[in-house]
PDB file of C-alpha atoms and ligand atoms in Angstrom:
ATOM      1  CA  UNK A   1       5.319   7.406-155.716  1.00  0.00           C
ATOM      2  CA  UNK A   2       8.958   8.416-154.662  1.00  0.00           C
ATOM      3  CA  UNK A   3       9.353  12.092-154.172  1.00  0.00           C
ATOM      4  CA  UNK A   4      12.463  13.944-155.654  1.00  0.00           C
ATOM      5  CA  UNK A   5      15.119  15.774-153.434  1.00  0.00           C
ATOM      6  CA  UNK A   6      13.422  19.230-154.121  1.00  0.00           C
ATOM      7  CA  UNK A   7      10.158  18.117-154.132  1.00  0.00           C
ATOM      8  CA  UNK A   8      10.561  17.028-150.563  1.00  0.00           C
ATOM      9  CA  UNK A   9      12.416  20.554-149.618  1.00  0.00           C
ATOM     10  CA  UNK A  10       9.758  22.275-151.293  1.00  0.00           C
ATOM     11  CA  UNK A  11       6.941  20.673-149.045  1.00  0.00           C
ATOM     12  CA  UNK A  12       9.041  21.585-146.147  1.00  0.00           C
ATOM     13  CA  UNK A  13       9.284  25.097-147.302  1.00  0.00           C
ATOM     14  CA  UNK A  14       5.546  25.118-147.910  1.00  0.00           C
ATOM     15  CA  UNK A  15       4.717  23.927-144.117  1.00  0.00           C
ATOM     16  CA  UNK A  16       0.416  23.853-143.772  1.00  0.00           C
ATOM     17  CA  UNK A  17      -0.403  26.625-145.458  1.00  0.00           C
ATOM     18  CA  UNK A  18       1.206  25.139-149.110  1.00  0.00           C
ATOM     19  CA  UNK A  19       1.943  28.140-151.228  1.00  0.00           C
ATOM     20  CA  UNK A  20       5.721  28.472-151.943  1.00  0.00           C
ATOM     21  CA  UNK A  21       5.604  32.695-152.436  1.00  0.00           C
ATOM     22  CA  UNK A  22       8.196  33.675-155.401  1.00  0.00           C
ATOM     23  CA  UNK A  23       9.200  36.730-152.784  1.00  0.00           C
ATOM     24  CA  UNK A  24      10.200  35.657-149.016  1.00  0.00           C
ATOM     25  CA  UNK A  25      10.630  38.861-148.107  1.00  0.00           C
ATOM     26  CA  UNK A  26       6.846  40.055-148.660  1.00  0.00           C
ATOM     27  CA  UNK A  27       5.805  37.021-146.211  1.00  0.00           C
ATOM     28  CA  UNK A  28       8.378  38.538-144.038  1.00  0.00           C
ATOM     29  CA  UNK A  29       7.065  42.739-144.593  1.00  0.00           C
ATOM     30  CA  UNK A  30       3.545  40.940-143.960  1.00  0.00           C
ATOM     31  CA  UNK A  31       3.476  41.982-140.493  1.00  0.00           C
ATOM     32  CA  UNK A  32       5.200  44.942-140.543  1.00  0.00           C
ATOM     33  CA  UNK A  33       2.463  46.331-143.690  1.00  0.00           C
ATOM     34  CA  UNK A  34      -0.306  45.377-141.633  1.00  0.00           C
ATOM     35  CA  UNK A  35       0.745  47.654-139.249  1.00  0.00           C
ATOM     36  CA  UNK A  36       1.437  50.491-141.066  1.00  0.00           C
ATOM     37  CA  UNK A  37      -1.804  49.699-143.245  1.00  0.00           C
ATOM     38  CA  UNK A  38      -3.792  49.875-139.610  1.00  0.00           C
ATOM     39  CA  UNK A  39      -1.199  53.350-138.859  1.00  0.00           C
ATOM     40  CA  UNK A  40       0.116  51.196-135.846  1.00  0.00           C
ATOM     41  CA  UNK A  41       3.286  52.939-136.939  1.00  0.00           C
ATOM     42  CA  UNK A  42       4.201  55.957-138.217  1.00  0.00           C
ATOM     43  CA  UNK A  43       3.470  56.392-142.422  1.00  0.00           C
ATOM     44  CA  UNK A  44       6.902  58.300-142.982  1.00  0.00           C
ATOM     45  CA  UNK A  45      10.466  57.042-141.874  1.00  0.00           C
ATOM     46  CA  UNK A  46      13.743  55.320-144.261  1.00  0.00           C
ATOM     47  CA  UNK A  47      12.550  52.447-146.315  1.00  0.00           C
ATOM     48  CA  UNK A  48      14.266  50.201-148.630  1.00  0.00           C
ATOM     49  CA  UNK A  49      14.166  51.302-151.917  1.00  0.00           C
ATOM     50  CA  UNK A  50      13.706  48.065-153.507  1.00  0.00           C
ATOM     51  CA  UNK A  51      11.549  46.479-150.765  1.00  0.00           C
ATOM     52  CA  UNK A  52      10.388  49.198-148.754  1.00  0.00           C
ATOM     53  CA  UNK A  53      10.951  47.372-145.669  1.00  0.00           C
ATOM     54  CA  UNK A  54      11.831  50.267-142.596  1.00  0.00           C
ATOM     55  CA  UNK A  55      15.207  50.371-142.091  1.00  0.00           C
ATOM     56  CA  UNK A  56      17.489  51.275-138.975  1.00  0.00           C
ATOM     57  CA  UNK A  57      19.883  54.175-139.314  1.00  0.00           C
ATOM     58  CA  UNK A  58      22.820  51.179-138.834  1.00  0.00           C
ATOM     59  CA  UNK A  59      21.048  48.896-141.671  1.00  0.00           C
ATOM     60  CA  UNK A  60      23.896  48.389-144.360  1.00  0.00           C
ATOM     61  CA  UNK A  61      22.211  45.489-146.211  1.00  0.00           C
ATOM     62  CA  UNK A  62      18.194  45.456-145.998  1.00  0.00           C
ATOM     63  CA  UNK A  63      17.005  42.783-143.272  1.00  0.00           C
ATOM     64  CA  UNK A  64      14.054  41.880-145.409  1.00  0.00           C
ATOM     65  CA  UNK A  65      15.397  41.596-149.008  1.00  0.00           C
ATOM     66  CA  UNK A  66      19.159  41.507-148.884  1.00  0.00           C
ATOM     67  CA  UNK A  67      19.960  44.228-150.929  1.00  0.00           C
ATOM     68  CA  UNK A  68      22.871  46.487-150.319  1.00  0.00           C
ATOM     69  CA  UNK A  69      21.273  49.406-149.239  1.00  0.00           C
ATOM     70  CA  UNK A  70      23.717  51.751-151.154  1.00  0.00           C
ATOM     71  CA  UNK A  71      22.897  50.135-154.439  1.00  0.00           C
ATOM     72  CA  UNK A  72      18.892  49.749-153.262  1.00  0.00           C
ATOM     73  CA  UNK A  73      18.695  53.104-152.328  1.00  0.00           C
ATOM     74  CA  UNK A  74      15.964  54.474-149.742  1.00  0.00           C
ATOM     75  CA  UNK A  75      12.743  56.415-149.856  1.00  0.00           C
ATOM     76  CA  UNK A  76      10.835  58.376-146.797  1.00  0.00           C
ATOM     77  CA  UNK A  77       7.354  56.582-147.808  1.00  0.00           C
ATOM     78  CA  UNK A  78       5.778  53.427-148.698  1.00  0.00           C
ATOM     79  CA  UNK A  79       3.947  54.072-152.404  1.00  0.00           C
ATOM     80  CA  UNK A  80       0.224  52.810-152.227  1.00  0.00           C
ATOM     81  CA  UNK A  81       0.250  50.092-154.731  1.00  0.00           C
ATOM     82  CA  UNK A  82       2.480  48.016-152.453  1.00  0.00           C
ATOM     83  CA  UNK A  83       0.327  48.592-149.151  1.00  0.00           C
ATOM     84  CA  UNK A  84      -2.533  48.191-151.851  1.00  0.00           C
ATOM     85  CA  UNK A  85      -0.837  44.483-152.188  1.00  0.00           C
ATOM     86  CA  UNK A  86      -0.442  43.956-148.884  1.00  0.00           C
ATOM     87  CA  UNK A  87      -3.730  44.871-148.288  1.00  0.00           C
ATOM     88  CA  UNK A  88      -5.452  41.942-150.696  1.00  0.00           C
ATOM     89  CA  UNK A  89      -3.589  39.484-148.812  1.00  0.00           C
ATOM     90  CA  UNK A  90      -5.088  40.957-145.693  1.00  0.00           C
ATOM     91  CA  UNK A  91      -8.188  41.369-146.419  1.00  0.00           C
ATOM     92  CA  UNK A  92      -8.246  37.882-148.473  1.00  0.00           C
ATOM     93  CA  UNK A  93      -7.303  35.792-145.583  1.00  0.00           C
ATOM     94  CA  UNK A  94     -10.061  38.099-143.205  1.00  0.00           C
ATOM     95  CA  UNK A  95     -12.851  37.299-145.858  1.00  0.00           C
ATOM     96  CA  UNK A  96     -12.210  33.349-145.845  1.00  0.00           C
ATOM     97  CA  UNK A  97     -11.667  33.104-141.985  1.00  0.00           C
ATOM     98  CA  UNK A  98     -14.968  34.721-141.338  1.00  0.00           C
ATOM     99  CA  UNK A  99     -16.891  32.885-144.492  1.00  0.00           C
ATOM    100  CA  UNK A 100     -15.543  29.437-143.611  1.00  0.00           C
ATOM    101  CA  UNK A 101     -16.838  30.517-139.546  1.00  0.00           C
ATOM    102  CA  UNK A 102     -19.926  31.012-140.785  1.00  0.00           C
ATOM    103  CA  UNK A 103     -20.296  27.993-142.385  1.00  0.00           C
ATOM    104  CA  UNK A 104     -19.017  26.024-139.441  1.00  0.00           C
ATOM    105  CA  UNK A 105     -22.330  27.937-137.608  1.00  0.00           C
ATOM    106  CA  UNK A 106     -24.679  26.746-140.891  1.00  0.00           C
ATOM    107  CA  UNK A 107     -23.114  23.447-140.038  1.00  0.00           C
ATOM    108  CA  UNK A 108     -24.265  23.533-136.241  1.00  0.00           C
ATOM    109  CA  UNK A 109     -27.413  25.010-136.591  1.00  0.00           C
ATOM    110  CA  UNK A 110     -28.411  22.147-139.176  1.00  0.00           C
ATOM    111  CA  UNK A 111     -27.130  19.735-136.950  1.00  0.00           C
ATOM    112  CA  UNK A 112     -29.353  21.303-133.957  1.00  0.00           C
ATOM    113  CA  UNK A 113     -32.561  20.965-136.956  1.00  0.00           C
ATOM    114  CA  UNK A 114     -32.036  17.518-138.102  1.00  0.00           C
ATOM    115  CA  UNK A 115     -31.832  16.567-133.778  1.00  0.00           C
ATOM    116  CA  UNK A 116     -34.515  18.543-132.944  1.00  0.00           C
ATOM    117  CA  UNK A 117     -36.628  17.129-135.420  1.00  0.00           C
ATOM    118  CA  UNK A 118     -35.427  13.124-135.961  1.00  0.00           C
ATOM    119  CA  UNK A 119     -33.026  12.611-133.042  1.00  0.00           C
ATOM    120  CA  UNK A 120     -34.081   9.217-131.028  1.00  0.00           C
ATOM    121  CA  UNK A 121     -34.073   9.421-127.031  1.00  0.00           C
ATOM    122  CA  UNK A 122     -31.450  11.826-125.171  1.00  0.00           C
ATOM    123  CA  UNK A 123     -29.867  12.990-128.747  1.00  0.00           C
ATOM    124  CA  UNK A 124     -33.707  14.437-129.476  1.00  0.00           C
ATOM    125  CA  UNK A 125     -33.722  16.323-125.911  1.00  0.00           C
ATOM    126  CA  UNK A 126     -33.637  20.151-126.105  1.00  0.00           C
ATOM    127  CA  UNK A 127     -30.762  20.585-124.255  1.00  0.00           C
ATOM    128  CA  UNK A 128     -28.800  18.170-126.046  1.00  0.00           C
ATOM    129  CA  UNK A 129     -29.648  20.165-129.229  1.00  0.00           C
ATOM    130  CA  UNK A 130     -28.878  23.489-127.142  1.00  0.00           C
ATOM    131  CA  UNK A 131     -25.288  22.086-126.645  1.00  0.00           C
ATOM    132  CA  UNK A 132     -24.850  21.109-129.800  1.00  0.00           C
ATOM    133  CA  UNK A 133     -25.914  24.709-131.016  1.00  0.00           C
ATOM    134  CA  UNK A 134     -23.834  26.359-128.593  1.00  0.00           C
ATOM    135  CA  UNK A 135     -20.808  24.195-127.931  1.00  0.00           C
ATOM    136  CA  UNK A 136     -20.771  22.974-131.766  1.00  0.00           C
ATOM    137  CA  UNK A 137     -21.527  25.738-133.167  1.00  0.00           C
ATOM    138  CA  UNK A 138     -18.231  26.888-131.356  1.00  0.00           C
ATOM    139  CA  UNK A 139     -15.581  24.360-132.425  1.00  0.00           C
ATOM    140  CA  UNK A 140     -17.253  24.104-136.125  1.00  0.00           C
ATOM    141  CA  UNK A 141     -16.645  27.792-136.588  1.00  0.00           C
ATOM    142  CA  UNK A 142     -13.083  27.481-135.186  1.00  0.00           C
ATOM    143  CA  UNK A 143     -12.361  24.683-137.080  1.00  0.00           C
ATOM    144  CA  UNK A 144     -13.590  25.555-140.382  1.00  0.00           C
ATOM    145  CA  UNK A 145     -12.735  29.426-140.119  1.00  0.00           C
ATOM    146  CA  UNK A 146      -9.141  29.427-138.120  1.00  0.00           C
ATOM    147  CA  UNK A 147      -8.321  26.345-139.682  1.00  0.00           C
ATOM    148  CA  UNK A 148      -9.652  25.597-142.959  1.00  0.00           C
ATOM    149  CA  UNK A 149     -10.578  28.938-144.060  1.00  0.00           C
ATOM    150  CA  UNK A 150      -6.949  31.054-142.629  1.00  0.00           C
ATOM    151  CA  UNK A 151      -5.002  28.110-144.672  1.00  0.00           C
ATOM    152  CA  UNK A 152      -7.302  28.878-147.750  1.00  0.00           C
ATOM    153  CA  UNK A 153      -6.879  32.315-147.484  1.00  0.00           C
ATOM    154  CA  UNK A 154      -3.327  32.504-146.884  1.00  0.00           C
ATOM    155  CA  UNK A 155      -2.631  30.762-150.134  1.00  0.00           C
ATOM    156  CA  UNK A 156      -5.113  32.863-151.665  1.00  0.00           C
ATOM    157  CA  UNK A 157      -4.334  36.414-150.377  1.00  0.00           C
ATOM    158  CA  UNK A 158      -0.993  35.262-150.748  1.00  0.00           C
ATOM    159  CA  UNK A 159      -0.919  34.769-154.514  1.00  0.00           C
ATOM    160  CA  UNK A 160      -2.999  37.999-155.326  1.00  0.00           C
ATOM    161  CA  UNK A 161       0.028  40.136-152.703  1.00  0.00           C
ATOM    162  CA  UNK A 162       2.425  38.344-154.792  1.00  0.00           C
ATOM    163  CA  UNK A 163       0.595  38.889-158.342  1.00  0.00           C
ATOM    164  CA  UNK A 164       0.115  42.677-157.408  1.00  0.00           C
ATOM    165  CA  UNK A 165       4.057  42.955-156.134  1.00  0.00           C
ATOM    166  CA  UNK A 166       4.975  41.223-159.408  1.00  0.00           C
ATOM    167  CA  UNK A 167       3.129  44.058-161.467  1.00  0.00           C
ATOM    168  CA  UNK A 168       4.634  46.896-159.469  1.00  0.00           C
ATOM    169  CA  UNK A 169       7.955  45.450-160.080  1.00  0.00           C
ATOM    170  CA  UNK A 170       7.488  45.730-164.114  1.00  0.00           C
ATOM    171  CA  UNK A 171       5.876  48.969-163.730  1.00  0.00           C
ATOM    172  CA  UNK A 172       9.027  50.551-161.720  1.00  0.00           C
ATOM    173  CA  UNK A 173      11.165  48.461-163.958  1.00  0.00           C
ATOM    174  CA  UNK A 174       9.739  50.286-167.103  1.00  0.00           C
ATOM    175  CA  UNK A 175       9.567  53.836-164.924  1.00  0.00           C
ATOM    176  CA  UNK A 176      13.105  53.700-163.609  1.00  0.00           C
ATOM    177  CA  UNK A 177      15.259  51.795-165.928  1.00  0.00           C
ATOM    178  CA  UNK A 178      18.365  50.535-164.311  1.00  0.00           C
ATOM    179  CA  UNK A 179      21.321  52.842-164.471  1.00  0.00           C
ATOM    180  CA  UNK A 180      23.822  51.543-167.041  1.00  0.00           C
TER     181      UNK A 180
HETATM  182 ZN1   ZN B   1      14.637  45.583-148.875  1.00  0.00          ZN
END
């Protein structure tokens, strides 16, 4: 089936991980959030008002979301319910990395069973299990936590950050209407 113009931009856009997030600049804060949420860097400093990226005393325009900074305003802290949202995309992506590991282990140590137990001629030998275990259990873990499990998890965590952010948005929206 032909694909339309934006379809095919959109898969581009989308790369491996395909989730499209409504808000480039949170993918783009990711980082930065995860730092702050491990206090890598300092809690306090000048942060967009709109996105609370940290700003530079030069910044003008935001470098994360684009917004004039005179119009955005600034703030000295990051509120909670944002690093809160940063935070589930974190953790998220952590959980299904480490899940989908373990099952790539499960997946070994079955394989090591089912040898041990039925495997004809060199296959049945303990130290072709042991390699298996070992060696197997290795590459299943990586391939089923670093790359099955981070892609789930990045579209997962991603849409809960995103879901969260979206709330906050209203909620300031309704606390600080805009100025007429
Ligand atoms: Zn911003």
């Amino acid at each position: 089936m032909a694909r339309t113009k934006v379809e095919q931009h959109q898969s581009e856009a989308i790369g491996d991980a395909g989730y499209v997030t409504p808000y480039p600049y949170l993918e783009k804060l990711q980082e930065k959030m995860e730092e702050r949420l491990a206090k890598r860097v300092p809690a306090t400093g000048r942060f967009c008002g709109f996105c609370y990226g940290r700003l530079r005393d030069t910044d003008t325009e935001c470098p994360f979301c684009a917004h004039a900074i005179a119009a955005a305003g600034t703030v000295n802290e990051i509120p909670q319910p944002v690093l809160r949202a940063y935070k589930a995309r974190k953790d998220t992506e952590a959980r299904w990395v480490y899940g989908m590991g373990f099952v790539g282990l499960i997946v070994a140590s079955v394989l090591f069973i089912v040898l041990e137990l039925w495997g004809p001629g060199v296959l049945g030998n303990p130290a072709t299990g042991l390699a298996v275990l070992i060696l197997g259990g290795y590459v299943l873990a990586q391939f089923f936590g670093t790359l099955i499990g981070a892609q789930i998890g990045f579209r997962s965590g991603s849409k809960k950050r995103d879901l969260l952010w979206g709330e906050y948005l209203a909620q300031r929206a309704q606390e600080l209407p805009p100025q007429p």
